Amino acid sequence: MATIVAPSQISPVEDAEALRLAFKGWGADNKAIIAILGHRNVHQRQQIRKAYDELFEEDLLKRLESEISGDFERAVYRWILEPADRDAVLINVAIKHGGKDYHVVAEIASVLSAEELLAVRRAYRNRYKRSIEEDVSANTTGHLRQLLVGLVSSFRYEGDEINPKLAQSEAHIIHESLKEKKGNNEEEVIRILTTRSKTQLVATFNRYRDEHGVSVSKKLLDQTSDDFHKALHTAIRSINDHKKYYEKDLKDIKELYYKRNSVHLEDAVSKETSGDYKKFILALLGKQE
Amino acid sequence: MATIVAPSQISPVEDAEALRLAFKGWGADNKAIIAILGHRNVHQRQQIRKAYDELFEEDLLKRLESEISGDFERAVYRWILEPADRDAVLINVAIKHGGKDYHVVAEIASVLSAEELLAVRRAYRNRYKRSIEEDVSANTTGHLRQLLVGLVSSFRYEGDEINPKLAQSEAHIIHESLKEKKGNNEEEVIRILTTRSKTQLVATFNRYRDEHGVSVSKKLLDQTSDDFHKALHTAIRSINDHKKYYEKDLKDIKELYYKRNSVHLEDAVSKETSGDYKKFILALLGKQE
C-alpha cells in the first residue's frame, strides 16, 4: 500500500522497545502505537512482531488485544496480521455476525487465488481448531450453504484456456435461472460459479452480457435481495474483477474514490471515524500530521 | 508393500536400458517389463523413471502407454505413478465410468489426510487442466453431487479433540435421517460427514452404535442402495477405518483375505485374471516363478 509513509530503514528492536514502553502504566499510549505501527510496511511489521517476541517472550498481538479496544483494536489487530491470518479472522467474524455479513466470506473466497485461499484455510484451522467449511455450513442452510461452502472449498484450475462452447451453454444456464423469479436452476448456477476456472467464468459472463445486453451482476441486482442472492452477486462481481484485486494499492483506491464520489477518501474517513481509530486509519492513508 | 520381492540394491540405469530393450521391435517384451517393474519398490521405480528420462529423453510412462494395453497397461501404469498422481488417475477413471464407480471417489477422498487429498487435487489439476470438484459436479446432481463434492473439497481439522455433546446431537441427526425411508435430513448428514474432523466423526459413529445397538454403516446397508447411499456407506466405512488404511501392507491384506474367505488371495487372483496382467499382479503379491 503505497500511501503509508514508512521509513526505508527501521530498527525492529527499537520499535519493539518503544511499543513495550507504550504499554506501560495505566492505559496504553495509543499515539505512540499509531506512530509506530501506522508507519511500517508489511515486512517491517513482521520484523517488529518477531523482535518483540524475542525480547519480551510475549506475543505482540495478544498484548495489543489486552491494551486497546473497539474499532481501533480491530484495525490495529488486522493491520499487524499476515494476510492469510487476517482473512481467516475476517471470515470468522463474518460467520459470527451471520446474515448480512456472509458476502464478506464470498468476497474473500472469490478474490484469492487457489493457493492463497488454501493458506487462509490452513490459518483458520490453526487458529480455530475447525475448518472454514465446518463453521460456514453449521451456520447456514440450503443454497446459501451450498454456495459459500463451494466457494471456500474450491481449488480452481488456473490456466488461461477458455472453452467457448462451455461459456455459451453455461451463460444460457445462468440466463434461465435468472429469468424465472423463483429459479429452479440455482444448483447449476452454484456448480458453475464454484468450480469453473476464473478465466472460464469471465468468458461466460462476457458471453451473457453480449447476448442479453446487461451484465449478470446488474441483472442480479433486480432479483430479491436475500442473503443468498447478495452472496451470489458478490461472488460474481469479485470473480469478474479478480484481476483488479491483485493490484491492490491504496493510492489507486484513493484516486478511484475521488473520481467516483468527488470527495477525498481522507475526508470521508475523517467524517465517519473518531479518536485513535481515525488517527490510525489516516496514518495508513498517508496523511502527515 | 512388503510382499514384493525387490532386491535391496538396483541400478536404475541398467533397469532403464533393459526396459528400452524390451520396447524394441514389434510388440513389447512384457515378460521383461514384469521382471523389472514387478520387483522394484516405490523409491526404486521413481529412480528408474528418472534414469530413463535422462538416458533417452523420453517419459517412461508415455512409452509404456504406447507399448502395452488393457488391464496389464492400467496395472503397470498405476504401479509406476506416485501415490497422488495415481489417486488422481483413479478418480478420473471413476468419474468417467460414473454411476456405480462413484464410491471409489468417496473412498479415496475419505481415506486420505487433508494434505494428501490436497496433493491429489494438485495432481489432478496438473494432469487434466480441471479441478476434481469441477468434473465430479458436472457429472452428478442432487445429494450425490453434494456428498462427493464435499468429500473431495474438504480440508478437515485434524486435531484429537472430541466434543461429546456434538457427537450426541449429530448421532441423533444421523439417526433421524436413517429412520425415515425417504429421509429429508440428508443435507445435514452430508454436512456432518464432509466437514467434521475424522476423530469427531468416529466419536459420533460410536455414539450412534452405543445408542442403537447397530453401526451406522450396517444400518445403511438396509437402505435403498442407489449411487448416493452406496457412496455414503463407503465414506462412513472409510472414515471409521481411516487409521487402518495408514498401515497398508499387502502382507496383512493377504492374511486378512485368507481369514475371511478361506481362500488364498493369489489363488483368487489367478482365477480372475489372465495373461500378462495375471503375471504382473502375482509378481506384486510376491509369488516367485
Coordinates of C-alpha atoms in Angstrom, one line a residue:
Chain A
M1 CA 0.0 0.0 0.0
A2 CA 1.9 2.9 -1.3
T3 CA 0.3 5.5 0.7
I4 CA 1.9 4.7 4.0
V5 CA 4.8 6.9 5.0
A6 CA 7.2 4.2 6.1
P7 CA 11.0 4.8 6.6
S8 CA 13.1 2.5 4.4
Q9 CA 15.3 1.5 7.3
I10 CA 13.8 0.7 10.7
S11 CA 15.2 -1.0 13.9
P12 CA 12.7 -3.7 14.8
V13 CA 14.3 -3.9 18.3
E14 CA 13.9 -0.1 18.9
D15 CA 10.3 -0.3 17.7
A16 CA 9.6 -3.3 19.9
E17 CA 11.0 -1.5 22.9
A18 CA 9.0 1.7 22.1
L19 CA 5.8 -0.4 21.9
R20 CA 6.7 -2.0 25.3
L21 CA 7.0 1.4 26.8
A22 CA 3.7 2.5 25.3
F23 CA 2.0 -0.4 27.1
K24 CA 3.5 0.6 30.5
G25 CA 1.3 2.1 33.2
W26 CA -2.4 2.5 33.3
G27 CA -3.9 2.7 29.7
A28 CA -1.7 2.4 26.6
D29 CA -0.1 5.3 24.8
N30 CA -2.2 5.0 21.6
K31 CA -0.4 7.9 20.0
A32 CA 2.9 6.1 20.2
I33 CA 1.3 2.9 18.9
I34 CA -0.1 4.7 15.9
A35 CA 3.3 6.5 15.3
I36 CA 5.0 3.1 15.0
L37 CA 2.5 0.6 13.5
G38 CA 0.8 3.1 11.2
H39 CA 4.1 3.9 9.6
R40 CA 5.6 0.4 8.9
N41 CA 5.1 -1.8 5.9
V42 CA 4.0 -5.4 6.0
H43 CA 7.6 -6.8 6.1
Q44 CA 8.6 -4.3 8.8
R45 CA 5.6 -5.2 10.9
Q46 CA 6.5 -8.9 10.8
Q47 CA 10.1 -8.0 11.9
I48 CA 8.7 -6.0 14.9
R49 CA 6.5 -8.8 15.9
K50 CA 9.4 -11.2 15.9
A51 CA 11.7 -8.8 17.8
Y52 CA 9.0 -8.2 20.4
D53 CA 8.6 -11.9 20.9
E54 CA 12.3 -12.5 21.3
L55 CA 12.9 -9.5 23.6
F56 CA 9.9 -9.9 26.0
E57 CA 8.8 -13.5 25.4
E58 CA 5.3 -12.3 24.7
D59 CA 3.1 -12.3 21.7
L60 CA 2.7 -8.7 20.5
L61 CA -0.8 -9.4 19.1
K62 CA -2.0 -10.8 22.4
R63 CA -0.6 -7.8 24.3
L64 CA -2.3 -5.4 21.9
E65 CA -5.5 -7.3 22.4
S66 CA -5.4 -6.6 26.1
E67 CA -4.3 -3.0 25.8
I68 CA -6.6 -1.5 23.2
S69 CA -10.2 -1.9 22.3
G70 CA -13.1 -1.2 19.9
D71 CA -12.6 -0.2 16.3
F72 CA -9.1 0.9 17.0
E73 CA -8.2 -2.5 18.3
R74 CA -9.7 -4.3 15.4
A75 CA -7.9 -2.1 12.9
V76 CA -4.5 -2.5 14.5
Y77 CA -5.0 -6.2 15.1
R78 CA -5.9 -6.8 11.4
W79 CA -3.2 -4.5 10.3
I80 CA -0.4 -6.4 12.0
L81 CA -1.6 -9.9 11.0
E82 CA -0.2 -11.6 7.9
P83 CA -2.7 -11.6 5.0
A84 CA -3.8 -15.3 5.4
D85 CA -4.3 -14.9 9.1
R86 CA -6.1 -11.6 8.7
D87 CA -8.5 -13.2 6.1
A88 CA -9.1 -16.1 8.5
V89 CA -10.1 -13.7 11.2
L90 CA -12.3 -11.7 8.9
I91 CA -14.1 -14.8 7.8
N92 CA -14.6 -15.9 11.4
V93 CA -16.0 -12.6 12.3
A94 CA -18.4 -12.6 9.3
I95 CA -19.6 -16.1 10.2
K96 CA -20.3 -14.9 13.8
H97 CA -22.2 -11.9 12.6
G98 CA -24.1 -14.1 10.1
G99 CA -26.8 -12.9 7.8
K100 CA -25.8 -9.8 6.0
D101 CA -22.1 -10.4 6.5
Y102 CA -21.9 -13.6 4.5
H103 CA -21.0 -11.7 1.4
V104 CA -17.6 -11.0 3.1
V105 CA -16.9 -14.7 3.1
A106 CA -18.0 -14.9 -0.6
E107 CA -15.7 -11.9 -1.5
I108 CA -12.6 -13.2 0.2
A109 CA -13.0 -16.7 -1.2
S110 CA -13.7 -15.4 -4.7
V111 CA -10.9 -12.8 -4.9
L112 CA -8.0 -15.0 -3.7
S113 CA -6.0 -17.4 -5.9
A114 CA -6.3 -21.1 -5.2
E115 CA -3.0 -21.2 -3.2
E116 CA -3.9 -18.0 -1.3
L117 CA -7.3 -19.4 -0.3
L118 CA -5.6 -22.6 0.8
A119 CA -3.3 -20.6 3.1
V120 CA -6.4 -19.0 4.6
R121 CA -7.9 -22.4 5.2
R122 CA -4.7 -23.5 6.9
A123 CA -4.6 -20.4 9.1
Y124 CA -8.2 -20.8 10.0
R125 CA -7.7 -24.4 11.1
N126 CA -4.7 -23.5 13.2
R127 CA -6.4 -20.6 14.8
Y128 CA -9.9 -22.0 15.5
K129 CA -9.3 -25.8 15.5
R130 CA -12.1 -26.2 13.0
S131 CA -12.3 -25.9 9.2
I132 CA -13.9 -22.9 7.4
E133 CA -16.4 -25.1 5.6
E134 CA -17.3 -26.7 9.0
D135 CA -18.2 -23.3 10.6
V136 CA -19.9 -21.9 7.4
S137 CA -22.1 -25.0 6.9
A138 CA -23.0 -25.3 10.5
N139 CA -24.4 -21.8 10.4
T140 CA -26.2 -21.8 7.0
T141 CA -28.7 -23.9 5.1
G142 CA -29.9 -24.6 1.5
H143 CA -28.5 -22.6 -1.4
L144 CA -26.6 -20.1 0.7
R145 CA -24.7 -23.0 2.4
Q146 CA -24.0 -24.7 -1.0
L147 CA -22.7 -21.5 -2.5
L148 CA -20.5 -20.5 0.4
V149 CA -19.1 -23.9 1.2
G150 CA -18.4 -24.4 -2.6
L151 CA -16.5 -21.1 -2.7
V152 CA -14.4 -21.5 0.4
S153 CA -13.5 -25.2 -0.5
S154 CA -12.6 -24.5 -4.1
F155 CA -9.2 -25.3 -5.6
R156 CA -9.9 -23.9 -9.1
Y157 CA -7.8 -24.7 -12.2
E158 CA -5.9 -21.5 -13.0
G159 CA -4.8 -22.0 -16.7
D160 CA -5.7 -19.5 -19.4
E161 CA -7.7 -21.8 -21.6
I162 CA -11.2 -20.8 -22.5
N163 CA -13.8 -23.2 -23.8
P164 CA -16.2 -21.0 -25.8
K165 CA -18.9 -23.7 -26.2
L166 CA -19.0 -24.2 -22.5
A167 CA -19.1 -20.4 -22.0
Q168 CA -22.2 -20.3 -24.3
S169 CA -24.0 -23.2 -22.7
E170 CA -23.4 -22.1 -19.1
A171 CA -24.3 -18.5 -19.9
H172 CA -27.6 -20.0 -21.1
I173 CA -28.0 -21.9 -17.8
I174 CA -27.4 -18.7 -15.8
H175 CA -29.9 -16.8 -18.0
E176 CA -32.5 -19.5 -17.5
S177 CA -32.0 -19.3 -13.7
L178 CA -32.2 -15.5 -13.5
K179 CA -35.2 -15.3 -15.9
E180 CA -37.6 -17.1 -13.6
K181 CA -38.5 -15.3 -10.4
K182 CA -38.2 -18.5 -8.5
G183 CA -35.3 -20.1 -10.4
N184 CA -35.0 -23.8 -10.0
N185 CA -31.7 -23.8 -11.7
E186 CA -29.9 -22.4 -8.7
E187 CA -27.9 -25.6 -8.0
E188 CA -26.5 -25.4 -11.6
V189 CA -25.5 -21.8 -11.2
I190 CA -23.8 -22.6 -7.9
R191 CA -22.0 -25.5 -9.5
I192 CA -20.7 -23.3 -12.4
L193 CA -19.7 -20.5 -10.1
T194 CA -17.9 -22.6 -7.5
T195 CA -16.0 -25.0 -9.8
R196 CA -15.1 -23.4 -13.1
S197 CA -11.8 -21.5 -13.5
K198 CA -12.0 -17.8 -13.2
T199 CA -10.8 -17.2 -16.7
Q200 CA -13.6 -19.5 -18.0
L201 CA -16.2 -17.7 -15.8
V202 CA -15.2 -14.3 -17.1
A203 CA -15.7 -15.7 -20.6
T204 CA -19.1 -17.0 -19.5
F205 CA -20.1 -13.6 -18.0
N206 CA -19.0 -11.8 -21.1
R207 CA -21.0 -14.2 -23.3
Y208 CA -24.0 -13.5 -21.1
R209 CA -23.6 -9.7 -21.5
D210 CA -23.1 -9.9 -25.2
E211 CA -26.3 -11.9 -25.6
H212 CA -28.6 -10.1 -23.2
G213 CA -27.2 -6.5 -23.2
V214 CA -26.8 -6.5 -19.5
S215 CA -24.2 -7.9 -17.1
V216 CA -25.0 -10.9 -14.9
S217 CA -24.2 -8.8 -11.8
K218 CA -26.5 -5.9 -12.9
K219 CA -29.3 -8.4 -13.7
L220 CA -28.9 -10.0 -10.2
L221 CA -29.4 -6.6 -8.5
D222 CA -33.0 -6.7 -9.8
Q223 CA -33.6 -10.0 -8.0
T224 CA -34.9 -10.5 -4.5
S225 CA -32.0 -9.4 -2.3
D226 CA -31.9 -12.2 0.3
D227 CA -28.6 -13.4 1.8
F228 CA -28.1 -16.0 -0.9
H229 CA -28.5 -13.5 -3.8
K230 CA -26.4 -11.0 -2.0
A231 CA -23.5 -13.5 -1.7
L232 CA -24.1 -14.7 -5.3
H233 CA -23.8 -11.1 -6.5
T234 CA -20.6 -10.5 -4.5
A235 CA -19.1 -13.7 -5.8
I236 CA -19.8 -12.8 -9.5
R237 CA -18.5 -9.3 -9.1
S238 CA -15.4 -10.5 -7.3
I239 CA -14.6 -13.2 -9.9
N240 CA -15.2 -10.7 -12.7
D241 CA -12.9 -8.2 -11.1
H242 CA -10.4 -10.6 -9.5
K243 CA -7.5 -9.3 -11.6
K244 CA -8.1 -5.8 -10.3
Y245 CA -7.8 -7.0 -6.7
Y246 CA -4.3 -8.3 -7.4
E247 CA -3.0 -4.8 -7.9
K248 CA -4.3 -3.5 -4.5
D249 CA -2.8 -0.1 -3.9
L250 CA -4.3 2.4 -1.6
K251 CA -3.1 5.2 -3.9
D252 CA -5.2 3.8 -6.8
I253 CA -8.1 3.3 -4.4
K254 CA -7.9 7.0 -3.3
E255 CA -7.9 8.2 -6.9
L256 CA -10.8 5.9 -7.8
Y257 CA -12.7 7.0 -4.8
Y258 CA -12.3 10.7 -5.7
K259 CA -13.3 10.1 -9.3
R260 CA -16.5 8.3 -8.2
N261 CA -17.5 10.4 -5.3
S262 CA -15.9 13.8 -5.8
V263 CA -14.9 13.6 -2.2
H264 CA -11.4 12.8 -0.9
L265 CA -11.2 9.4 0.9
E266 CA -9.4 11.0 3.8
D267 CA -12.2 13.5 4.3
A268 CA -14.8 10.7 4.2
V269 CA -12.8 8.7 6.7
S270 CA -12.5 11.8 8.9
K271 CA -16.2 12.3 8.9
E272 CA -17.1 8.6 9.7
T273 CA -14.5 7.8 12.3
S274 CA -13.2 9.3 15.5
G275 CA -10.5 9.1 18.1
D276 CA -7.5 6.8 17.8
Y277 CA -9.2 4.7 15.2
K278 CA -9.4 7.8 13.0
K279 CA -5.8 8.8 13.6
F280 CA -4.7 5.2 12.8
I281 CA -6.6 5.0 9.5
L282 CA -5.5 8.4 8.4
A283 CA -1.9 7.4 9.1
L284 CA -2.4 4.4 6.8
L285 CA -3.8 6.7 4.1
G286 CA -0.6 8.6 4.3
K287 CA -1.9 11.8 5.9
Q288 CA 1.0 13.6 7.6
E289 CA 0.2 15.3 10.9
Chain B
M1 CA 4.1 -53.4 0.3
A2 CA 6.2 -56.0 1.9
T3 CA 5.2 -58.8 -0.4
I4 CA 7.2 -57.6 -3.4
V5 CA 10.5 -59.4 -3.9
A6 CA 12.7 -56.4 -4.5
P7 CA 16.5 -56.5 -4.5
S8 CA 17.9 -54.0 -2.0
Q9 CA 20.4 -52.7 -4.5
I10 CA 19.4 -52.0 -8.1
S11 CA 20.9 -50.0 -10.9
P12 CA 18.3 -47.6 -12.2
V13 CA 20.4 -47.1 -15.4
E14 CA 20.6 -50.8 -16.1
D15 CA 16.9 -51.2 -15.5
A16 CA 16.1 -48.3 -17.8
E17 CA 18.3 -49.8 -20.5
A18 CA 16.6 -53.2 -20.1
L19 CA 13.2 -51.6 -20.4
R20 CA 14.3 -49.7 -23.5
L21 CA 15.4 -53.1 -25.0
A22 CA 12.0 -54.6 -24.0
F23 CA 10.3 -51.9 -26.1
K24 CA 12.4 -52.6 -29.2
G25 CA 10.9 -54.3 -32.2
W26 CA 7.3 -55.2 -32.9
G27 CA 5.4 -55.7 -29.6
A28 CA 6.9 -55.2 -26.2
D29 CA 8.6 -57.9 -24.2
N30 CA 6.1 -58.0 -21.4
K31 CA 7.9 -60.7 -19.5
A32 CA 10.9 -58.4 -19.2
I33 CA 8.7 -55.5 -18.2
I34 CA 7.2 -57.6 -15.4
A35 CA 10.5 -58.9 -14.3
I36 CA 11.7 -55.4 -13.7
L37 CA 8.8 -53.2 -12.6
G38 CA 7.1 -56.0 -10.7
H39 CA 10.2 -56.4 -8.5
R40 CA 11.0 -52.8 -7.6
N41 CA 9.7 -50.8 -4.6
V42 CA 8.2 -47.3 -4.9
H43 CA 11.5 -45.5 -4.5
Q44 CA 13.3 -47.7 -7.0
R45 CA 10.5 -47.1 -9.5
Q46 CA 11.0 -43.4 -9.3
Q47 CA 14.7 -43.7 -9.8
I48 CA 14.2 -45.9 -12.9
R49 CA 11.7 -43.3 -14.3
K50 CA 14.3 -40.6 -13.8
A51 CA 17.1 -42.6 -15.3
Y52 CA 15.0 -43.5 -18.3
D53 CA 14.1 -39.8 -18.9
E54 CA 17.8 -38.7 -18.6
L55 CA 19.1 -41.5 -20.9
F56 CA 16.5 -41.5 -23.6
E57 CA 14.9 -38.1 -23.2
E58 CA 11.5 -39.8 -23.2
D59 CA 8.9 -40.2 -20.5
L60 CA 8.8 -43.8 -19.4
L61 CA 5.1 -43.6 -18.6
K62 CA 4.2 -42.3 -22.1
R63 CA 6.3 -45.0 -23.7
L64 CA 4.6 -47.7 -21.6
E65 CA 1.2 -46.3 -22.6
S66 CA 2.0 -46.8 -26.3
E67 CA 3.6 -50.2 -25.8
I68 CA 1.1 -52.1 -23.6
S69 CA -2.6 -52.2 -23.4
G70 CA -5.7 -53.4 -21.5
D71 CA -5.7 -54.4 -17.8
F72 CA -2.0 -55.0 -17.9
E73 CA -1.3 -51.5 -19.1
R74 CA -3.6 -50.0 -16.4
A75 CA -1.9 -52.0 -13.7
V76 CA 1.6 -51.1 -14.7
Y77 CA 0.7 -47.5 -15.3
R78 CA -0.8 -47.1 -11.8
W79 CA 2.0 -49.1 -10.3
I80 CA 4.7 -46.7 -11.5
L81 CA 2.8 -43.5 -10.7
E82 CA 3.5 -41.6 -7.4
P83 CA 0.6 -42.0 -5.0
A84 CA -1.0 -38.6 -5.5
D85 CA -0.8 -39.0 -9.3
R86 CA -2.2 -42.5 -9.1
D87 CA -5.2 -41.4 -7.0
A88 CA -5.9 -38.5 -9.4
V89 CA -6.0 -41.1 -12.3
L90 CA -8.2 -43.4 -10.3
I91 CA -10.6 -40.6 -9.5
N92 CA -10.7 -39.5 -13.2
V93 CA -11.4 -43.1 -14.3
A94 CA -14.2 -43.5 -11.7
I95 CA -15.8 -40.2 -12.8
K96 CA -15.7 -41.4 -16.5
H97 CA -17.3 -44.7 -15.5
G98 CA -19.8 -42.9 -13.5
G99 CA -22.7 -44.5 -11.6
K100 CA -21.5 -47.5 -9.7
D101 CA -17.9 -46.3 -9.5
Y102 CA -18.5 -43.1 -7.6
H103 CA -17.8 -44.9 -4.3
V104 CA -14.2 -45.0 -5.5
V105 CA -14.1 -41.2 -5.4
A106 CA -15.8 -41.3 -1.9
E107 CA -13.2 -43.8 -0.7
I108 CA -10.1 -42.0 -1.8
A109 CA -11.3 -38.7 -0.5
S110 CA -12.3 -40.2 2.9
V111 CA -9.2 -42.2 3.5
L112 CA -6.6 -39.6 2.8
S113 CA -5.4 -37.0 5.2
A114 CA -6.1 -33.3 4.4
E115 CA -2.6 -32.8 3.0
E116 CA -2.7 -36.0 1.0
L117 CA -6.0 -35.1 -0.5
L118 CA -4.7 -31.7 -1.4
A119 CA -1.7 -33.3 -3.2
V120 CA -4.2 -35.4 -5.2
R121 CA -6.2 -32.2 -6.1
R122 CA -3.0 -30.6 -7.3
A123 CA -2.0 -33.6 -9.3
Y124 CA -5.5 -33.8 -10.9
R125 CA -5.3 -30.1 -11.9
N126 CA -1.9 -30.5 -13.4
R127 CA -2.9 -33.6 -15.3
Y128 CA -6.4 -32.8 -16.6
K129 CA -6.5 -28.9 -16.5
R130 CA -9.6 -29.0 -14.5
S131 CA -10.4 -29.4 -10.8
I132 CA -11.7 -32.6 -9.3
E133 CA -14.8 -30.9 -7.9
E134 CA -15.4 -29.4 -11.4
D135 CA -15.5 -32.9 -13.1
V136 CA -17.4 -34.5 -10.2
S137 CA -20.1 -31.9 -10.1
A138 CA -20.5 -31.6 -13.9
N139 CA -21.4 -35.4 -13.9
T140 CA -23.6 -35.7 -10.9
T141 CA -26.7 -34.0 -9.4
G142 CA -28.5 -33.6 -6.1
H143 CA -27.4 -35.3 -2.9
L144 CA -24.8 -37.5 -4.7
R145 CA -23.1 -34.3 -6.0
Q146 CA -23.3 -32.6 -2.6
L147 CA -21.7 -35.5 -0.9
L148 CA -18.9 -36.2 -3.4
V149 CA -18.0 -32.5 -3.9
G150 CA -18.0 -32.0 -0.2
L151 CA -15.7 -35.0 0.3
V152 CA -13.2 -34.1 -2.4
S153 CA -13.0 -30.5 -1.4
S154 CA -12.6 -31.0 2.3
F155 CA -9.7 -29.7 4.3
R156 CA -10.6 -31.2 7.6
Y157 CA -9.3 -30.2 11.0
E158 CA -7.0 -33.0 12.2
G159 CA -6.7 -32.4 16.0
D160 CA -7.5 -35.1 18.5
E161 CA -10.2 -33.1 20.4
I162 CA -13.6 -34.6 20.7
N163 CA -16.8 -32.7 21.5
P164 CA -19.1 -35.3 23.2
K165 CA -22.2 -33.1 23.1
L166 CA -21.8 -32.6 19.4
A167 CA -21.2 -36.3 18.9
Q168 CA -24.5 -36.9 20.7
S169 CA -26.6 -34.3 18.8
E170 CA -25.1 -35.3 15.4
A171 CA -25.6 -39.0 16.1
H172 CA -29.2 -38.1 16.6
I173 CA -29.4 -36.2 13.3
I174 CA -28.0 -39.2 11.5
H175 CA -30.5 -41.5 13.3
E176 CA -33.4 -39.3 12.3
S177 CA -32.3 -39.3 8.7
L178 CA -31.8 -43.1 8.5
K179 CA -35.1 -43.8 10.3
E180 CA -37.3 -42.4 7.6
K181 CA -37.3 -44.3 4.4
K182 CA -37.2 -41.0 2.5
G183 CA -35.0 -39.0 4.8
N184 CA -35.3 -35.3 4.5
N185 CA -32.3 -34.8 6.7
E186 CA -29.8 -35.9 4.1
E187 CA -28.3 -32.4 3.7
E188 CA -27.5 -32.4 7.4
V189 CA -25.9 -35.8 7.2
I190 CA -23.8 -34.7 4.2
R191 CA -22.8 -31.5 6.1
I192 CA -21.6 -33.6 9.1
L193 CA -19.8 -36.2 7.1
T194 CA -18.0 -33.7 4.8
T195 CA -16.9 -31.1 7.4
R196 CA -16.3 -32.6 10.8
S197 CA -12.8 -33.9 11.8
K198 CA -12.4 -37.7 11.4
T199 CA -11.8 -38.0 15.2
Q200 CA -15.0 -36.3 15.9
L201 CA -16.9 -38.4 13.3
V202 CA -15.6 -41.6 14.8
A203 CA -16.9 -40.4 18.2
T204 CA -20.3 -39.7 16.6
F205 CA -20.4 -43.1 14.9
N206 CA -19.6 -44.8 18.2
R207 CA -22.3 -42.8 20.0
Y208 CA -24.8 -43.9 17.4
R209 CA -23.8 -47.6 17.8
D210 CA -23.9 -47.4 21.6
E211 CA -27.4 -45.9 21.5
H212 CA -29.0 -48.0 18.7
G213 CA -27.1 -51.3 19.0
V214 CA -26.1 -51.2 15.4
S215 CA -23.4 -49.4 13.5
V216 CA -24.3 -46.6 11.1
S217 CA -22.7 -48.4 8.2
K218 CA -24.6 -51.6 8.9
K219 CA -27.8 -49.6 9.2
L220 CA -27.2 -48.0 5.9
L221 CA -26.9 -51.4 4.1
D222 CA -30.6 -51.9 4.8
Q223 CA -31.4 -48.6 2.9
T224 CA -32.2 -48.4 -0.8
S225 CA -28.9 -48.9 -2.4
D226 CA -28.7 -46.1 -5.0
D227 CA -25.5 -44.4 -6.0
F228 CA -25.9 -41.8 -3.3
H229 CA -26.3 -44.4 -0.5
K230 CA -23.5 -46.5 -1.8
A231 CA -21.1 -43.5 -1.7
L232 CA -22.4 -42.5 1.7
H233 CA -21.8 -46.0 3.0
T234 CA -18.3 -46.1 1.6
A235 CA -17.5 -42.7 3.1
I236 CA -18.6 -43.7 6.6
R237 CA -16.8 -47.0 6.4
S238 CA -13.6 -45.3 5.2
I239 CA -13.7 -42.6 7.8
N240 CA -14.3 -45.1 10.5
D241 CA -11.4 -47.2 9.4
H242 CA -9.1 -44.4 8.2
K243 CA -6.4 -45.4 10.7
K244 CA -6.2 -48.9 9.3
Y245 CA -5.6 -47.6 5.8
Y246 CA -2.5 -45.8 7.0
E247 CA -0.8 -49.2 7.6
K248 CA -1.3 -50.5 4.2
D249 CA 0.7 -53.7 3.7
L250 CA -0.1 -56.4 1.2
K251 CA 1.1 -59.0 3.7
D252 CA -1.6 -58.0 6.1
I253 CA -4.2 -57.8 3.4
K254 CA -3.3 -61.4 2.3
E255 CA -3.7 -62.7 5.8
L256 CA -7.0 -60.9 6.3
Y257 CA -8.2 -62.1 2.9
Y258 CA -7.5 -65.7 3.8
K259 CA -9.1 -65.4 7.3
R260 CA -12.3 -64.0 5.7
N261 CA -12.6 -66.2 2.7
S262 CA -10.5 -69.3 3.4
V263 CA -9.0 -68.9 0.0
H264 CA -5.5 -67.5 -0.7
L265 CA -5.5 -64.1 -2.4
E266 CA -3.0 -65.4 -5.0
D267 CA -5.4 -68.2 -5.9
A268 CA -8.4 -65.8 -6.2
V269 CA -6.3 -63.5 -8.4
S270 CA -5.1 -66.5 -10.6
K271 CA -8.7 -67.4 -11.2
E272 CA -9.9 -63.9 -12.0
T273 CA -7.1 -62.7 -14.2
S274 CA -5.1 -63.9 -17.2
G275 CA -2.1 -63.3 -19.3
D276 CA 0.5 -60.6 -18.6
Y277 CA -1.9 -58.9 -16.2
K278 CA -2.0 -62.0 -14.1
K279 CA 1.7 -62.5 -14.1
F280 CA 2.2 -58.8 -13.1
I281 CA -0.3 -58.9 -10.2
L282 CA 1.2 -62.2 -8.9
A283 CA 4.7 -60.7 -9.0
L284 CA 3.4 -57.8 -6.8
L285 CA 1.9 -60.4 -4.4
G286 CA 5.3 -61.9 -4.0
K287 CA 4.7 -65.1 -5.9
Q288 CA 8.0 -66.5 -7.1
E289 CA 8.1 -68.1 -10.5

